[in-house]
Coordinates of N, CA and C in Angstrom, one line a residue:
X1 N 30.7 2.4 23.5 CA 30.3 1.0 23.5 C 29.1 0.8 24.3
X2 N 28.0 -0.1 24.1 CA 26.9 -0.7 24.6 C 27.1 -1.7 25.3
X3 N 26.7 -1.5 26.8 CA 26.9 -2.7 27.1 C 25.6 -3.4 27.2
X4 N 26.0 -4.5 28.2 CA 25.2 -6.0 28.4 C 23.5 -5.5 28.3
X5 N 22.6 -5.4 27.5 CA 21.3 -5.6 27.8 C 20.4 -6.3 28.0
X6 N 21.0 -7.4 28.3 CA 20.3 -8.2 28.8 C 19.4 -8.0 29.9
X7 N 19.6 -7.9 30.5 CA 18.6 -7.5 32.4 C 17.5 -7.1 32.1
X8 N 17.7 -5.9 31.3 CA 16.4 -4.8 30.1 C 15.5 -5.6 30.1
X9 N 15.6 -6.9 29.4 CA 14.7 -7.8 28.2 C 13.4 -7.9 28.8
X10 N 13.5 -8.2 29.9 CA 11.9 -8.2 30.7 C 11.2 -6.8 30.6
X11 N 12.1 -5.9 30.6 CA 11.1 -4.8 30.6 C 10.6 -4.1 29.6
X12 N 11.1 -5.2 28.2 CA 10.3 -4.9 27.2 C 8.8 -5.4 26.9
X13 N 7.8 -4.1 27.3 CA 6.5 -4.3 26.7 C 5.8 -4.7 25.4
X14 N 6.5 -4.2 24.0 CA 5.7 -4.2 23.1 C 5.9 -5.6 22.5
X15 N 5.2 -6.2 22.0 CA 4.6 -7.3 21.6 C 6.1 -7.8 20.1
X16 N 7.3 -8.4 20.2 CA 7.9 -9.0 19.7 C 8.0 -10.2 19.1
X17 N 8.9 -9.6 17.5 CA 9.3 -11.5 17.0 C 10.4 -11.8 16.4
X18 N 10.8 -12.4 17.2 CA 12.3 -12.5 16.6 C 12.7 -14.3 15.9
X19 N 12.9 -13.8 14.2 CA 13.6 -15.0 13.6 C 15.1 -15.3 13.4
X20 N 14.9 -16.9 13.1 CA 16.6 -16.4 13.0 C 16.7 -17.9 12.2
X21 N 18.1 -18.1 11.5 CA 18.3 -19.0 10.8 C 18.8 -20.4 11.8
X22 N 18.5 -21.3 11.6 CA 19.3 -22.8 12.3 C 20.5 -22.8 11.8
X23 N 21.0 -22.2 10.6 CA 22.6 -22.5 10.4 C 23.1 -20.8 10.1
X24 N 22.8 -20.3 11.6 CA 23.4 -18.8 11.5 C 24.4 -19.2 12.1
X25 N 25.9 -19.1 11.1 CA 27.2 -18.9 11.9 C 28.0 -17.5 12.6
X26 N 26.8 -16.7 12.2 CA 27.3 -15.0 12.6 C 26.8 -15.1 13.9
X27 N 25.8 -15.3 14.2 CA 25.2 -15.7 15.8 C 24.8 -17.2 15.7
X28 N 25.2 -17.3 17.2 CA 24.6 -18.5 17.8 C 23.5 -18.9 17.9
X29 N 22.4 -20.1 16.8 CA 21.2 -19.9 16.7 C 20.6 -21.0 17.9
X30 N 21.5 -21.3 18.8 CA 21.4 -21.8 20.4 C 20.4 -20.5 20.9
X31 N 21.1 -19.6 21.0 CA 21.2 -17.9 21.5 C 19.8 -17.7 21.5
X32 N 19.0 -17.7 20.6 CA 17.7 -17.4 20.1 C 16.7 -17.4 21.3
X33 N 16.2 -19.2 21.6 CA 15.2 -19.3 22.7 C 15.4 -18.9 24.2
X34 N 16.8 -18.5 24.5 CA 16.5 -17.9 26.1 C 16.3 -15.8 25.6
X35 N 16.7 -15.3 24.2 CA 16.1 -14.4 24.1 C 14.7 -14.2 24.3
X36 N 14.6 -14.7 22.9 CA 12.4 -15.0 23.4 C 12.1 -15.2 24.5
X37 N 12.7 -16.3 25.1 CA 12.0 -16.1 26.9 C 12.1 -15.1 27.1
X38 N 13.3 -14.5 27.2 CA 13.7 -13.4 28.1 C 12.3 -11.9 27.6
X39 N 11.6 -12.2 26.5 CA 10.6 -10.9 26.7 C 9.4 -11.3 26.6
X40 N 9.1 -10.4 27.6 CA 7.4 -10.5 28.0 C 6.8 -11.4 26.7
X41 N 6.8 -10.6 26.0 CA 5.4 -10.4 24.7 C 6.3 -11.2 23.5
X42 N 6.7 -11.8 23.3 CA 8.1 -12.2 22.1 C 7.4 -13.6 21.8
X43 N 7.4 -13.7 20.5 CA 7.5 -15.4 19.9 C 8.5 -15.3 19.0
X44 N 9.1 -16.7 19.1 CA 10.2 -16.9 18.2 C 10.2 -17.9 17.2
X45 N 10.9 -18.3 16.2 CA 10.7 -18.9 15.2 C 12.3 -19.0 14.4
X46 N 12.6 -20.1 14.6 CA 13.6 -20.7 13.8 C 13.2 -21.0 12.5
X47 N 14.1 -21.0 11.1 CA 14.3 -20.8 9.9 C 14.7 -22.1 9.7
X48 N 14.2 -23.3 9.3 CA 15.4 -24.6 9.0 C 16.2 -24.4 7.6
X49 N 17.5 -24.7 8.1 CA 18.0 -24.5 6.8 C 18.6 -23.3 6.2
X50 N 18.2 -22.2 6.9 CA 18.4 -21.0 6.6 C 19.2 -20.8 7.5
X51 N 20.6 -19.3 6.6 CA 21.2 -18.7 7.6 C 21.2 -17.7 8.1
X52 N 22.2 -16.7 8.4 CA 22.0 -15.5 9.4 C 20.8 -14.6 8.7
X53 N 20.1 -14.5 7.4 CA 19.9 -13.6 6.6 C 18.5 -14.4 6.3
X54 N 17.7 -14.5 7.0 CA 16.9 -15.6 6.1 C 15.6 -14.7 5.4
X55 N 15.5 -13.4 6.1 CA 14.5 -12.3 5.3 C 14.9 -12.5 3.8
X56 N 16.2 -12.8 3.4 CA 17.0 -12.3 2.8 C 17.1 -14.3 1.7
X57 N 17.2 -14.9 2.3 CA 17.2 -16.2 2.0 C 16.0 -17.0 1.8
X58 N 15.2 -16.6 2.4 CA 13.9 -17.6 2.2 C 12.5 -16.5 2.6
X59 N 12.6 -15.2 1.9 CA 11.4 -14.1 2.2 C 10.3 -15.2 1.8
X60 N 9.8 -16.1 1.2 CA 8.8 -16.5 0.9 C 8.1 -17.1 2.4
X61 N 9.1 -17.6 2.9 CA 8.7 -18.0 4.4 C 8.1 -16.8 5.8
X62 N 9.3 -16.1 5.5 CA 9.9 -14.9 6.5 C 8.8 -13.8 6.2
X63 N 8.4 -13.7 4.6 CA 7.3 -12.4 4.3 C 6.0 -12.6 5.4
X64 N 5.2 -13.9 5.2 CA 4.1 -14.2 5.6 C 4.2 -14.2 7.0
X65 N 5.2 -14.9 7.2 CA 5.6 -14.5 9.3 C 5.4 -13.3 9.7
X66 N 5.8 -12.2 8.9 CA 6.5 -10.8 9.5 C 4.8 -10.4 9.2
X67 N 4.1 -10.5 8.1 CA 2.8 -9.5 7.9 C 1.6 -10.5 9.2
X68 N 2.2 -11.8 9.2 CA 1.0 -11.7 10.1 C 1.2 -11.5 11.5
X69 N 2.6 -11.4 11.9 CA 2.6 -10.6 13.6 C 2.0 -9.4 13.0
X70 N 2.0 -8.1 12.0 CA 1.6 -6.9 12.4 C 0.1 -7.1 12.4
X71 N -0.3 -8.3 11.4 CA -1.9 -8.2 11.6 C -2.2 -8.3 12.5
X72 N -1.8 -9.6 13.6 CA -2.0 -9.8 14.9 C -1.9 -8.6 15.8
X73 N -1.0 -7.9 15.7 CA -0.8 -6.6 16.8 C -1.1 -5.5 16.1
X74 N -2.0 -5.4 14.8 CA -2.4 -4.0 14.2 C -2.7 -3.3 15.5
X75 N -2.4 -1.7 15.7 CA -3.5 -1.2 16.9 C -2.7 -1.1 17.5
X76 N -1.5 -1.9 18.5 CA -1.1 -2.1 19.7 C -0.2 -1.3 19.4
X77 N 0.3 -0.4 20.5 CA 1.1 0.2 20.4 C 2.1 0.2 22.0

């Protein structure tokens, strides 16, 4: 079992982005914005409308999101 990693979260360096749906009932989409705080380098972005899966639900949104963080951080490693 894994525990709590939370504490960790700050001492993630590399440049993060985490989406998530407004009507995720598998996680709490509350949950979301004290993640993103919690890392350094992290933006976050809620899905309206969309649920746990929204890569999966609305890629037309979610594709353009994901290619332009790597454009942003091409390089960075």
């Amino acid at each position: 079992s894994i525990g709590d990693l939370t504490p960790g979260l700050p001492k993630v360096a590399q440049p993060s982005q985490v989406i998530w749906g407004e009507k995720d009932f598998t996680l709490s989409s509350h949950s979301f914005p004290s993640l993103v705080s919690s890392l350094p380098e992290a933006s976050g972005y809620m899905i309206p409308g969309s649920g746990h899966q929204p890569h999966i639900g609305v890629p037309q949104i979610v594709n353009p999101m994901i290619l332009g963080f790597i454009n942003r951080h091409n390089g960075i490693h």
